[in-house]
């Protein structure tokens, strides 16, 4: 019984640490997006960072940010950023079992 309790405590501690790290990264990316002096590439990277953070747990938010990255990268003619956004969009569709949309992107 003590061993099970110890394993549970370790698991909860690790989960909490991971969650707080996730919140710190999300806050950093959101702060970067509020900064008007960052480069276009850094802005796209911040959007894509948010996509990565939300992809597993909140696919609606991930999709929102991937669309912002896609639109912004097109507006500044950043081909690599656009390609990464399309790939991320396809991945999100794939994990939602929407294979037809995933293939389209």
PDB file of N, CA and C in Angstrom:
ATOM      1  N   UNK A   1       0.814  -1.186   0.000  1.00  0.00           N
ATOM      2  CA  UNK A   1       0.000   0.000   0.000  1.00  0.00           C
ATOM      3  C   UNK A   1       0.863   1.258   0.000  1.00  0.00           C
ATOM      4  N   UNK A   2       1.938   1.242   0.804  1.00  0.00           N
ATOM      5  CA  UNK A   2       2.827   2.397   0.870  1.00  0.00           C
ATOM      6  C   UNK A   2       3.503   2.632  -0.476  1.00  0.00           C
ATOM      7  N   UNK A   3       3.821   1.535  -1.170  1.00  0.00           N
ATOM      8  CA  UNK A   3       4.480   1.654  -2.472  1.00  0.00           C
ATOM      9  C   UNK A   3       3.541   2.311  -3.484  1.00  0.00           C
ATOM     10  N   UNK A   4       2.270   1.935  -3.475  1.00  0.00           N
ATOM     11  CA  UNK A   4       1.296   2.533  -4.388  1.00  0.00           C
ATOM     12  C   UNK A   4       1.120   4.018  -4.088  1.00  0.00           C
ATOM     13  N   UNK A   5       1.102   4.370  -2.824  1.00  0.00           N
ATOM     14  CA  UNK A   5       0.968   5.768  -2.430  1.00  0.00           C
ATOM     15  C   UNK A   5       2.192   6.562  -2.881  1.00  0.00           C
ATOM     16  N   UNK A   6       3.356   6.002  -2.734  1.00  0.00           N
ATOM     17  CA  UNK A   6       4.584   6.676  -3.158  1.00  0.00           C
ATOM     18  C   UNK A   6       4.599   6.888  -4.669  1.00  0.00           C
ATOM     19  N   UNK A   7       4.158   5.895  -5.412  1.00  0.00           N
ATOM     20  CA  UNK A   7       4.105   6.017  -6.879  1.00  0.00           C
ATOM     21  C   UNK A   7       3.103   7.099  -7.272  1.00  0.00           C
ATOM     22  N   UNK A   8       1.968   7.131  -6.603  1.00  0.00           N
ATOM     23  CA  UNK A   8       0.953   8.143  -6.885  1.00  0.00           C
ATOM     24  C   UNK A   8       1.485   9.548  -6.600  1.00  0.00           C
ATOM     25  N   UNK A   9       2.190   9.718  -5.505  1.00  0.00           N
ATOM     26  CA  UNK A   9       2.759  11.025  -5.156  1.00  0.00           C
ATOM     27  C   UNK A   9       3.788  11.459  -6.193  1.00  0.00           C
ATOM     28  N   UNK A  10       4.633  10.563  -6.635  1.00  0.00           N
ATOM     29  CA  UNK A  10       5.630  10.882  -7.661  1.00  0.00           C
ATOM     30  C   UNK A  10       4.938  11.255  -8.968  1.00  0.00           C
ATOM     31  N   UNK A  11       3.933  10.514  -9.343  1.00  0.00           N
ATOM     32  CA  UNK A  11       3.200  10.785 -10.576  1.00  0.00           C
ATOM     33  C   UNK A  11       2.543  12.162 -10.540  1.00  0.00           C
ATOM     34  N   UNK A  12       1.879  12.472  -9.439  1.00  0.00           N
ATOM     35  CA  UNK A  12       1.221  13.779  -9.306  1.00  0.00           C
ATOM     36  C   UNK A  12       2.250  14.900  -9.314  1.00  0.00           C
ATOM     37  N   UNK A  13       3.361  14.709  -8.664  1.00  0.00           N
ATOM     38  CA  UNK A  13       4.411  15.728  -8.636  1.00  0.00           C
ATOM     39  C   UNK A  13       4.956  15.978 -10.034  1.00  0.00           C
ATOM     40  N   UNK A  14       5.204  14.920 -10.769  1.00  0.00           N
ATOM     41  CA  UNK A  14       5.731  15.067 -12.131  1.00  0.00           C
ATOM     42  C   UNK A  14       4.703  15.717 -13.045  1.00  0.00           C
ATOM     43  N   UNK A  15       3.452  15.346 -12.898  1.00  0.00           N
ATOM     44  CA  UNK A  15       2.396  15.933 -13.722  1.00  0.00           C
ATOM     45  C   UNK A  15       2.267  17.425 -13.453  1.00  0.00           C
ATOM     46  N   UNK A  16       2.321  17.812 -12.195  1.00  0.00           N
ATOM     47  CA  UNK A  16       2.225  19.218 -11.840  1.00  0.00           C
ATOM     48  C   UNK A  16       3.391  20.014 -12.377  1.00  0.00           C
ATOM     49  N   UNK A  17       4.587  19.446 -12.325  1.00  0.00           N
ATOM     50  CA  UNK A  17       5.765  20.126 -12.855  1.00  0.00           C
ATOM     51  C   UNK A  17       5.641  20.328 -14.355  1.00  0.00           C
ATOM     52  N   UNK A  18       5.198  19.301 -15.056  1.00  0.00           N
ATOM     53  CA  UNK A  18       5.023  19.386 -16.503  1.00  0.00           C
ATOM     54  C   UNK A  18       3.977  20.432 -16.857  1.00  0.00           C
ATOM     55  N   UNK A  19       2.876  20.460 -16.109  1.00  0.00           N
ATOM     56  CA  UNK A  19       1.802  21.411 -16.371  1.00  0.00           C
ATOM     57  C   UNK A  19       2.291  22.841 -16.161  1.00  0.00           C
ATOM     58  N   UNK A  20       3.071  23.078 -15.086  1.00  0.00           N
ATOM     59  CA  UNK A  20       3.556  24.441 -14.830  1.00  0.00           C
ATOM     60  C   UNK A  20       4.554  24.867 -15.894  1.00  0.00           C
ATOM     61  N   UNK A  21       5.356  23.938 -16.384  1.00  0.00           N
ATOM     62  CA  UNK A  21       6.290  24.262 -17.465  1.00  0.00           C
ATOM     63  C   UNK A  21       5.521  24.635 -18.722  1.00  0.00           C
ATOM     64  N   UNK A  22       4.439  23.915 -18.993  1.00  0.00           N
ATOM     65  CA  UNK A  22       3.595  24.195 -20.148  1.00  0.00           C
ATOM     66  C   UNK A  22       3.018  25.603 -20.033  1.00  0.00           C
ATOM     67  N   UNK A  23       2.513  25.975 -18.864  1.00  0.00           N
ATOM     68  CA  UNK A  23       1.940  27.306 -18.669  1.00  0.00           C
ATOM     69  C   UNK A  23       2.990  28.402 -18.861  1.00  0.00           C
ATOM     70  N   UNK A  24       4.204  28.142 -18.417  1.00  0.00           N
ATOM     71  CA  UNK A  24       5.281  29.123 -18.584  1.00  0.00           C
ATOM     72  C   UNK A  24       5.599  29.328 -20.058  1.00  0.00           C
ATOM     73  N   UNK A  25       5.631  28.253 -20.818  1.00  0.00           N
ATOM     74  CA  UNK A  25       5.930  28.376 -22.251  1.00  0.00           C
ATOM     75  C   UNK A  25       4.798  29.096 -22.975  1.00  0.00           C
ATOM     76  N   UNK A  26       3.552  28.779 -22.632  1.00  0.00           N
ATOM     77  CA  UNK A  26       2.402  29.444 -23.248  1.00  0.00           C
ATOM     78  C   UNK A  26       2.461  30.937 -22.943  1.00  0.00           C
ATOM     79  N   UNK A  27       2.733  31.282 -21.697  1.00  0.00           N
ATOM     80  CA  UNK A  27       2.823  32.699 -21.316  1.00  0.00           C
ATOM     81  C   UNK A  27       3.941  33.400 -22.072  1.00  0.00           C
ATOM     82  N   UNK A  28       5.071  32.714 -22.271  1.00  0.00           N
ATOM     83  CA  UNK A  28       6.188  33.316 -23.007  1.00  0.00           C
ATOM     84  C   UNK A  28       5.796  33.570 -24.458  1.00  0.00           C
ATOM     85  N   UNK A  29       5.168  32.596 -25.095  1.00  0.00           N
ATOM     86  CA  UNK A  29       4.756  32.774 -26.490  1.00  0.00           C
ATOM     87  C   UNK A  29       3.721  33.895 -26.626  1.00  0.00           C
ATOM     88  N   UNK A  30       2.791  33.955 -25.685  1.00  0.00           N
ATOM     89  CA  UNK A  30       1.782  35.013 -25.748  1.00  0.00           C
ATOM     90  C   UNK A  30       2.412  36.385 -25.521  1.00  0.00           C
ATOM     91  N   UNK A  31       3.391  36.453 -24.640  1.00  0.00           N
ATOM     92  CA  UNK A  31       4.111  37.712 -24.405  1.00  0.00           C
ATOM     93  C   UNK A  31       4.864  38.122 -25.669  1.00  0.00           C
ATOM     94  N   UNK A  32       5.475  37.161 -26.332  1.00  0.00           N
ATOM     95  CA  UNK A  32       6.184  37.449 -27.584  1.00  0.00           C
ATOM     96  C   UNK A  32       5.230  38.031 -28.631  1.00  0.00           C
ATOM     97  N   UNK A  33       4.029  37.488 -28.711  1.00  0.00           N
ATOM     98  CA  UNK A  33       3.060  37.963 -29.700  1.00  0.00           C
ATOM     99  C   UNK A  33       2.584  39.380 -29.405  1.00  0.00           C
ATOM    100  N   UNK A  34       2.596  39.776 -28.142  1.00  0.00           N
ATOM    101  CA  UNK A  34       2.202  41.132 -27.775  1.00  0.00           C
ATOM    102  C   UNK A  34       3.291  42.159 -28.083  1.00  0.00           C
ATOM    103  N   UNK A  35       4.523  41.677 -28.217  1.00  0.00           N
ATOM    104  CA  UNK A  35       5.655  42.555 -28.504  1.00  0.00           C
ATOM    105  C   UNK A  35       5.601  42.989 -29.968  1.00  0.00           C
ATOM    106  N   UNK A  36       5.502  44.271 -30.208  1.00  0.00           N
ATOM    107  CA  UNK A  36       5.404  44.777 -31.583  1.00  0.00           C
ATOM    108  C   UNK A  36       6.759  44.867 -32.265  1.00  0.00           C
ATOM    109  N   UNK A  37       7.836  44.681 -31.505  1.00  0.00           N
ATOM    110  CA  UNK A  37       9.179  44.834 -32.073  1.00  0.00           C
ATOM    111  C   UNK A  37       9.838  43.523 -32.484  1.00  0.00           C
ATOM    112  N   UNK A  38       9.124  42.398 -32.404  1.00  0.00           N
ATOM    113  CA  UNK A  38       9.756  41.138 -32.790  1.00  0.00           C
ATOM    114  C   UNK A  38       9.697  40.982 -34.311  1.00  0.00           C
ATOM    115  N   UNK A  39      10.604  40.181 -34.812  1.00  0.00           N
ATOM    116  CA  UNK A  39      10.667  39.958 -36.260  1.00  0.00           C
ATOM    117  C   UNK A  39       9.493  39.100 -36.711  1.00  0.00           C
ATOM    118  N   UNK A  40       9.269  39.097 -38.008  1.00  0.00           N
ATOM    119  CA  UNK A  40       8.197  38.277 -38.575  1.00  0.00           C
ATOM    120  C   UNK A  40       8.430  36.796 -38.283  1.00  0.00           C
ATOM    121  N   UNK A  41       9.674  36.372 -38.420  1.00  0.00           N
ATOM    122  CA  UNK A  41      10.009  34.971 -38.166  1.00  0.00           C
ATOM    123  C   UNK A  41       9.754  34.604 -36.709  1.00  0.00           C
ATOM    124  N   UNK A  42      10.099  35.500 -35.793  1.00  0.00           N
ATOM    125  CA  UNK A  42       9.868  35.241 -34.369  1.00  0.00           C
ATOM    126  C   UNK A  42       8.374  35.182 -34.070  1.00  0.00           C
ATOM    127  N   UNK A  43       7.586  36.008 -34.746  1.00  0.00           N
ATOM    128  CA  UNK A  43       6.134  35.999 -34.548  1.00  0.00           C
ATOM    129  C   UNK A  43       5.556  34.657 -35.023  1.00  0.00           C
ATOM    130  N   UNK A  44       6.009  34.196 -36.172  1.00  0.00           N
ATOM    131  CA  UNK A  44       5.544  32.898 -36.683  1.00  0.00           C
ATOM    132  C   UNK A  44       5.966  31.781 -35.728  1.00  0.00           C
ATOM    133  N   UNK A  45       7.181  31.866 -35.211  1.00  0.00           N
ATOM    134  CA  UNK A  45       7.669  30.857 -34.257  1.00  0.00           C
ATOM    135  C   UNK A  45       6.828  30.849 -32.985  1.00  0.00           C
ATOM    136  N   UNK A  46       6.409  32.027 -32.533  1.00  0.00           N
ATOM    137  CA  UNK A  46       5.565  32.097 -31.337  1.00  0.00           C
ATOM    138  C   UNK A  46       4.208  31.443 -31.603  1.00  0.00           C
ATOM    139  N   UNK A  47       3.631  31.745 -32.760  1.00  0.00           N
ATOM    140  CA  UNK A  47       2.362  31.087 -33.121  1.00  0.00           C
ATOM    141  C   UNK A  47       2.536  29.578 -33.154  1.00  0.00           C
ATOM    142  N   UNK A  48       3.606  29.122 -33.780  1.00  0.00           N
ATOM    143  CA  UNK A  48       3.823  27.680 -33.907  1.00  0.00           C
ATOM    144  C   UNK A  48       4.145  27.043 -32.552  1.00  0.00           C
ATOM    145  N   UNK A  49       4.797  27.799 -31.674  1.00  0.00           N
ATOM    146  CA  UNK A  49       5.028  27.305 -30.316  1.00  0.00           C
ATOM    147  C   UNK A  49       3.722  27.068 -29.581  1.00  0.00           C
ATOM    148  N   UNK A  50       2.786  28.006 -29.758  1.00  0.00           N
ATOM    149  CA  UNK A  50       1.468  27.833 -29.143  1.00  0.00           C
ATOM    150  C   UNK A  50       0.736  26.636 -29.752  1.00  0.00           C
ATOM    151  N   UNK A  51       0.897  26.438 -31.031  1.00  0.00           N
ATOM    152  CA  UNK A  51       0.302  25.263 -31.679  1.00  0.00           C
ATOM    153  C   UNK A  51       0.832  23.996 -31.026  1.00  0.00           C
ATOM    154  N   UNK A  52       2.132  23.940 -30.823  1.00  0.00           N
ATOM    155  CA  UNK A  52       2.750  22.755 -30.206  1.00  0.00           C
ATOM    156  C   UNK A  52       2.246  22.531 -28.791  1.00  0.00           C
ATOM    157  N   UNK A  53       2.114  23.609 -28.040  1.00  0.00           N
ATOM    158  CA  UNK A  53       1.672  23.484 -26.651  1.00  0.00           C
ATOM    159  C   UNK A  53       0.222  23.014 -26.545  1.00  0.00           C
ATOM    160  N   UNK A  54      -0.615  23.454 -27.462  1.00  0.00           N
ATOM    161  CA  UNK A  54      -2.027  23.118 -27.393  1.00  0.00           C
ATOM    162  C   UNK A  54      -2.409  21.870 -28.190  1.00  0.00           C
ATOM    163  N   UNK A  55      -1.542  21.366 -29.022  1.00  0.00           N
ATOM    164  CA  UNK A  55      -1.896  20.283 -29.951  1.00  0.00           C
ATOM    165  C   UNK A  55      -2.425  19.035 -29.250  1.00  0.00           C
ATOM    166  N   UNK A  56      -1.866  18.679 -28.119  1.00  0.00           N
ATOM    167  CA  UNK A  56      -2.284  17.446 -27.447  1.00  0.00           C
ATOM    168  C   UNK A  56      -3.581  17.604 -26.656  1.00  0.00           C
ATOM    169  N   UNK A  57      -3.760  18.746 -26.005  1.00  0.00           N
ATOM    170  CA  UNK A  57      -4.864  18.877 -25.054  1.00  0.00           C
ATOM    171  C   UNK A  57      -6.011  19.764 -25.524  1.00  0.00           C
ATOM    172  N   UNK A  58      -5.727  20.701 -26.393  1.00  0.00           N
ATOM    173  CA  UNK A  58      -6.750  21.661 -26.787  1.00  0.00           C
ATOM    174  C   UNK A  58      -6.613  21.934 -28.283  1.00  0.00           C
ATOM    175  N   UNK A  59      -7.137  21.039 -29.084  1.00  0.00           N
ATOM    176  CA  UNK A  59      -6.935  21.140 -30.533  1.00  0.00           C
ATOM    177  C   UNK A  59      -7.660  22.326 -31.148  1.00  0.00           C
ATOM    178  N   UNK A  60      -8.723  22.811 -30.512  1.00  0.00           N
ATOM    179  CA  UNK A  60      -9.389  24.005 -31.027  1.00  0.00           C
ATOM    180  C   UNK A  60      -8.465  25.219 -30.944  1.00  0.00           C
ATOM    181  N   UNK A  61      -7.778  25.368 -29.815  1.00  0.00           N
ATOM    182  CA  UNK A  61      -6.822  26.467 -29.674  1.00  0.00           C
ATOM    183  C   UNK A  61      -5.642  26.273 -30.613  1.00  0.00           C
ATOM    184  N   UNK A  62      -5.173  25.052 -30.725  1.00  0.00           N
ATOM    185  CA  UNK A  62      -4.057  24.776 -31.646  1.00  0.00           C
ATOM    186  C   UNK A  62      -4.446  25.161 -33.060  1.00  0.00           C
ATOM    187  N   UNK A  63      -5.655  24.834 -33.446  1.00  0.00           N
ATOM    188  CA  UNK A  63      -6.123  25.147 -34.791  1.00  0.00           C
ATOM    189  C   UNK A  63      -6.231  26.660 -34.994  1.00  0.00           C
ATOM    190  N   UNK A  64      -6.691  27.367 -33.974  1.00  0.00           N
ATOM    191  CA  UNK A  64      -6.796  28.825 -34.044  1.00  0.00           C
ATOM    192  C   UNK A  64      -5.423  29.448 -34.297  1.00  0.00           C
ATOM    193  N   UNK A  65      -4.414  28.980 -33.565  1.00  0.00           N
ATOM    194  CA  UNK A  65      -3.076  29.557 -33.713  1.00  0.00           C
ATOM    195  C   UNK A  65      -2.403  29.128 -35.007  1.00  0.00           C
ATOM    196  N   UNK A  66      -2.683  27.918 -35.471  1.00  0.00           N
ATOM    197  CA  UNK A  66      -2.071  27.497 -36.724  1.00  0.00           C
ATOM    198  C   UNK A  66      -2.648  28.307 -37.882  1.00  0.00           C
ATOM    199  N   UNK A  67      -3.913  28.651 -37.796  1.00  0.00           N
ATOM    200  CA  UNK A  67      -4.496  29.498 -38.844  1.00  0.00           C
ATOM    201  C   UNK A  67      -3.904  30.907 -38.810  1.00  0.00           C
ATOM    202  N   UNK A  68      -3.661  31.428 -37.607  1.00  0.00           N
ATOM    203  CA  UNK A  68      -3.025  32.737 -37.497  1.00  0.00           C
ATOM    204  C   UNK A  68      -1.611  32.693 -38.080  1.00  0.00           C
ATOM    205  N   UNK A  69      -0.883  31.611 -37.796  1.00  0.00           N
ATOM    206  CA  UNK A  69       0.464  31.464 -38.342  1.00  0.00           C
ATOM    207  C   UNK A  69       0.419  31.377 -39.861  1.00  0.00           C
ATOM    208  N   UNK A  70      -0.541  30.641 -40.380  1.00  0.00           N
ATOM    209  CA  UNK A  70      -0.676  30.485 -41.830  1.00  0.00           C
ATOM    210  C   UNK A  70      -0.969  31.835 -42.494  1.00  0.00           C
ATOM    211  N   UNK A  71      -1.924  32.559 -41.972  1.00  0.00           N
ATOM    212  CA  UNK A  71      -2.305  33.847 -42.556  1.00  0.00           C
ATOM    213  C   UNK A  71      -1.168  34.852 -42.444  1.00  0.00           C
ATOM    214  N   UNK A  72      -0.540  34.924 -41.268  1.00  0.00           N
ATOM    215  CA  UNK A  72       0.551  35.880 -41.091  1.00  0.00           C
ATOM    216  C   UNK A  72       1.735  35.557 -41.993  1.00  0.00           C
ATOM    217  N   UNK A  73       2.091  34.273 -42.083  1.00  0.00           N
ATOM    218  CA  UNK A  73       3.243  33.899 -42.917  1.00  0.00           C
ATOM    219  C   UNK A  73       2.981  34.217 -44.384  1.00  0.00           C
ATOM    220  N   UNK A  74       1.746  34.076 -44.815  1.00  0.00           N
ATOM    221  CA  UNK A  74       1.408  34.462 -46.189  1.00  0.00           C
ATOM    222  C   UNK A  74       1.501  35.977 -46.371  1.00  0.00           C
ATOM    223  N   UNK A  75       1.063  36.730 -45.377  1.00  0.00           N
ATOM    224  CA  UNK A  75       1.053  38.191 -45.502  1.00  0.00           C
ATOM    225  C   UNK A  75       2.461  38.768 -45.558  1.00  0.00           C
ATOM    226  N   UNK A  76       3.430  38.085 -44.947  1.00  0.00           N
ATOM    227  CA  UNK A  76       4.817  38.576 -44.981  1.00  0.00           C
ATOM    228  C   UNK A  76       5.675  37.771 -45.962  1.00  0.00           C
ATOM    229  N   UNK A  77       5.025  36.912 -46.723  1.00  0.00           N
ATOM    230  CA  UNK A  77       5.700  36.106 -47.743  1.00  0.00           C
ATOM    231  C   UNK A  77       6.818  35.231 -47.163  1.00  0.00           C
ATOM    232  N   UNK A  78       6.537  34.588 -46.041  1.00  0.00           N
ATOM    233  CA  UNK A  78       7.484  33.678 -45.417  1.00  0.00           C
ATOM    234  C   UNK A  78       7.078  32.259 -45.806  1.00  0.00           C
ATOM    235  N   UNK A  79       7.726  31.730 -46.831  1.00  0.00           N
ATOM    236  CA  UNK A  79       7.360  30.430 -47.394  1.00  0.00           C
ATOM    237  C   UNK A  79       7.587  29.292 -46.403  1.00  0.00           C
ATOM    238  N   UNK A  80       8.701  29.329 -45.691  1.00  0.00           N
ATOM    239  CA  UNK A  80       8.990  28.265 -44.728  1.00  0.00           C
ATOM    240  C   UNK A  80       7.964  28.270 -43.589  1.00  0.00           C
ATOM    241  N   UNK A  81       7.627  29.442 -43.081  1.00  0.00           N
ATOM    242  CA  UNK A  81       6.614  29.537 -42.031  1.00  0.00           C
ATOM    243  C   UNK A  81       5.264  29.030 -42.508  1.00  0.00           C
ATOM    244  N   UNK A  82       4.945  29.353 -43.760  1.00  0.00           N
ATOM    245  CA  UNK A  82       3.682  28.885 -44.332  1.00  0.00           C
ATOM    246  C   UNK A  82       3.677  27.363 -44.459  1.00  0.00           C
ATOM    247  N   UNK A  83       4.776  26.809 -44.897  1.00  0.00           N
ATOM    248  CA  UNK A  83       4.865  25.348 -45.038  1.00  0.00           C
ATOM    249  C   UNK A  83       4.727  24.663 -43.678  1.00  0.00           C
ATOM    250  N   UNK A  84       5.374  25.228 -42.651  1.00  0.00           N
ATOM    251  CA  UNK A  84       5.273  24.641 -41.310  1.00  0.00           C
ATOM    252  C   UNK A  84       3.840  24.719 -40.790  1.00  0.00           C
ATOM    253  N   UNK A  85       3.165  25.824 -41.068  1.00  0.00           N
ATOM    254  CA  UNK A  85       1.773  25.974 -40.627  1.00  0.00           C
ATOM    255  C   UNK A  85       0.877  24.949 -41.324  1.00  0.00           C
ATOM    256  N   UNK A  86       1.073  24.755 -42.616  1.00  0.00           N
ATOM    257  CA  UNK A  86       0.260  23.781 -43.346  1.00  0.00           C
ATOM    258  C   UNK A  86       0.507  22.362 -42.835  1.00  0.00           C
ATOM    259  N   UNK A  87       1.760  22.049 -42.549  1.00  0.00           N
ATOM    260  CA  UNK A  87       2.094  20.732 -42.013  1.00  0.00           C
ATOM    261  C   UNK A  87       1.436  20.527 -40.650  1.00  0.00           C
ATOM    262  N   UNK A  88       1.491  21.566 -39.803  1.00  0.00           N
ATOM    263  CA  UNK A  88       0.866  21.467 -38.480  1.00  0.00           C
ATOM    264  C   UNK A  88      -0.645  21.314 -38.607  1.00  0.00           C
ATOM    265  N   UNK A  89      -1.232  22.024 -39.554  1.00  0.00           N
ATOM    266  CA  UNK A  89      -2.679  21.927 -39.771  1.00  0.00           C
ATOM    267  C   UNK A  89      -3.041  20.508 -40.207  1.00  0.00           C
ATOM    268  N   UNK A  90      -2.259  19.940 -41.092  1.00  0.00           N
ATOM    269  CA  UNK A  90      -2.499  18.563 -41.538  1.00  0.00           C
ATOM    270  C   UNK A  90      -2.384  17.587 -40.369  1.00  0.00           C
ATOM    271  N   UNK A  91      -1.414  17.822 -39.502  1.00  0.00           N
ATOM    272  CA  UNK A  91      -1.215  16.956 -38.341  1.00  0.00           C
ATOM    273  C   UNK A  91      -2.408  17.030 -37.395  1.00  0.00           C
ATOM    274  N   UNK A  92      -2.923  18.238 -37.171  1.00  0.00           N
ATOM    275  CA  UNK A  92      -4.091  18.393 -36.300  1.00  0.00           C
ATOM    276  C   UNK A  92      -5.287  17.645 -36.885  1.00  0.00           C
ATOM    277  N   UNK A  93      -5.503  17.817 -38.178  1.00  0.00           N
ATOM    278  CA  UNK A  93      -6.602  17.086 -38.823  1.00  0.00           C
ATOM    279  C   UNK A  93      -6.405  15.571 -38.696  1.00  0.00           C
ATOM    280  N   UNK A  94      -5.169  15.124 -38.868  1.00  0.00           N
ATOM    281  CA  UNK A  94      -4.871  13.698 -38.769  1.00  0.00           C
ATOM    282  C   UNK A  94      -5.241  13.158 -37.387  1.00  0.00           C
ATOM    283  N   UNK A  95      -4.855  13.877 -36.343  1.00  0.00           N
ATOM    284  CA  UNK A  95      -5.158  13.418 -34.990  1.00  0.00           C
ATOM    285  C   UNK A  95      -6.631  13.541 -34.636  1.00  0.00           C
ATOM    286  N   UNK A  96      -7.374  14.308 -35.417  1.00  0.00           N
ATOM    287  CA  UNK A  96      -8.820  14.373 -35.245  1.00  0.00           C
ATOM    288  C   UNK A  96      -9.524  13.314 -36.109  1.00  0.00           C
ATOM    289  N   UNK A  97      -8.733  12.462 -36.742  1.00  0.00           N
ATOM    290  CA  UNK A  97      -9.229  11.393 -37.628  1.00  0.00           C
ATOM    291  C   UNK A  97      -9.940  11.934 -38.857  1.00  0.00           C
ATOM    292  N   UNK A  98      -9.596  13.135 -39.258  1.00  0.00           N
ATOM    293  CA  UNK A  98     -10.132  13.741 -40.491  1.00  0.00           C
ATOM    294  C   UNK A  98      -9.043  13.583 -41.564  1.00  0.00           C
ATOM    295  N   UNK A  99      -8.934  12.365 -42.073  1.00  0.00           N
ATOM    296  CA  UNK A  99      -7.835  12.028 -42.965  1.00  0.00           C
ATOM    297  C   UNK A  99      -7.944  12.743 -44.317  1.00  0.00           C
ATOM    298  N   UNK A 100      -9.153  12.986 -44.762  1.00  0.00           N
ATOM    299  CA  UNK A 100      -9.342  13.666 -46.044  1.00  0.00           C
ATOM    300  C   UNK A 100      -8.780  15.093 -45.964  1.00  0.00           C
ATOM    301  N   UNK A 101      -9.101  15.821 -44.908  1.00  0.00           N
ATOM    302  CA  UNK A 101      -8.569  17.171 -44.736  1.00  0.00           C
ATOM    303  C   UNK A 101      -7.068  17.141 -44.506  1.00  0.00           C
ATOM    304  N   UNK A 102      -6.597  16.165 -43.738  1.00  0.00           N
ATOM    305  CA  UNK A 102      -5.160  16.052 -43.491  1.00  0.00           C
ATOM    306  C   UNK A 102      -4.408  15.860 -44.795  1.00  0.00           C
ATOM    307  N   UNK A 103      -4.925  15.020 -45.662  1.00  0.00           N
ATOM    308  CA  UNK A 103      -4.284  14.778 -46.949  1.00  0.00           C
ATOM    309  C   UNK A 103      -4.291  16.030 -47.813  1.00  0.00           C
ATOM    310  N   UNK A 104      -5.356  16.824 -47.723  1.00  0.00           N
ATOM    311  CA  UNK A 104      -5.446  18.043 -48.520  1.00  0.00           C
ATOM    312  C   UNK A 104      -4.363  19.057 -48.140  1.00  0.00           C
ATOM    313  N   UNK A 105      -3.984  19.068 -46.883  1.00  0.00           N
ATOM    314  CA  UNK A 105      -2.950  20.010 -46.454  1.00  0.00           C
ATOM    315  C   UNK A 105      -1.569  19.391 -46.485  1.00  0.00           C
TER     316      UNK A 105
END
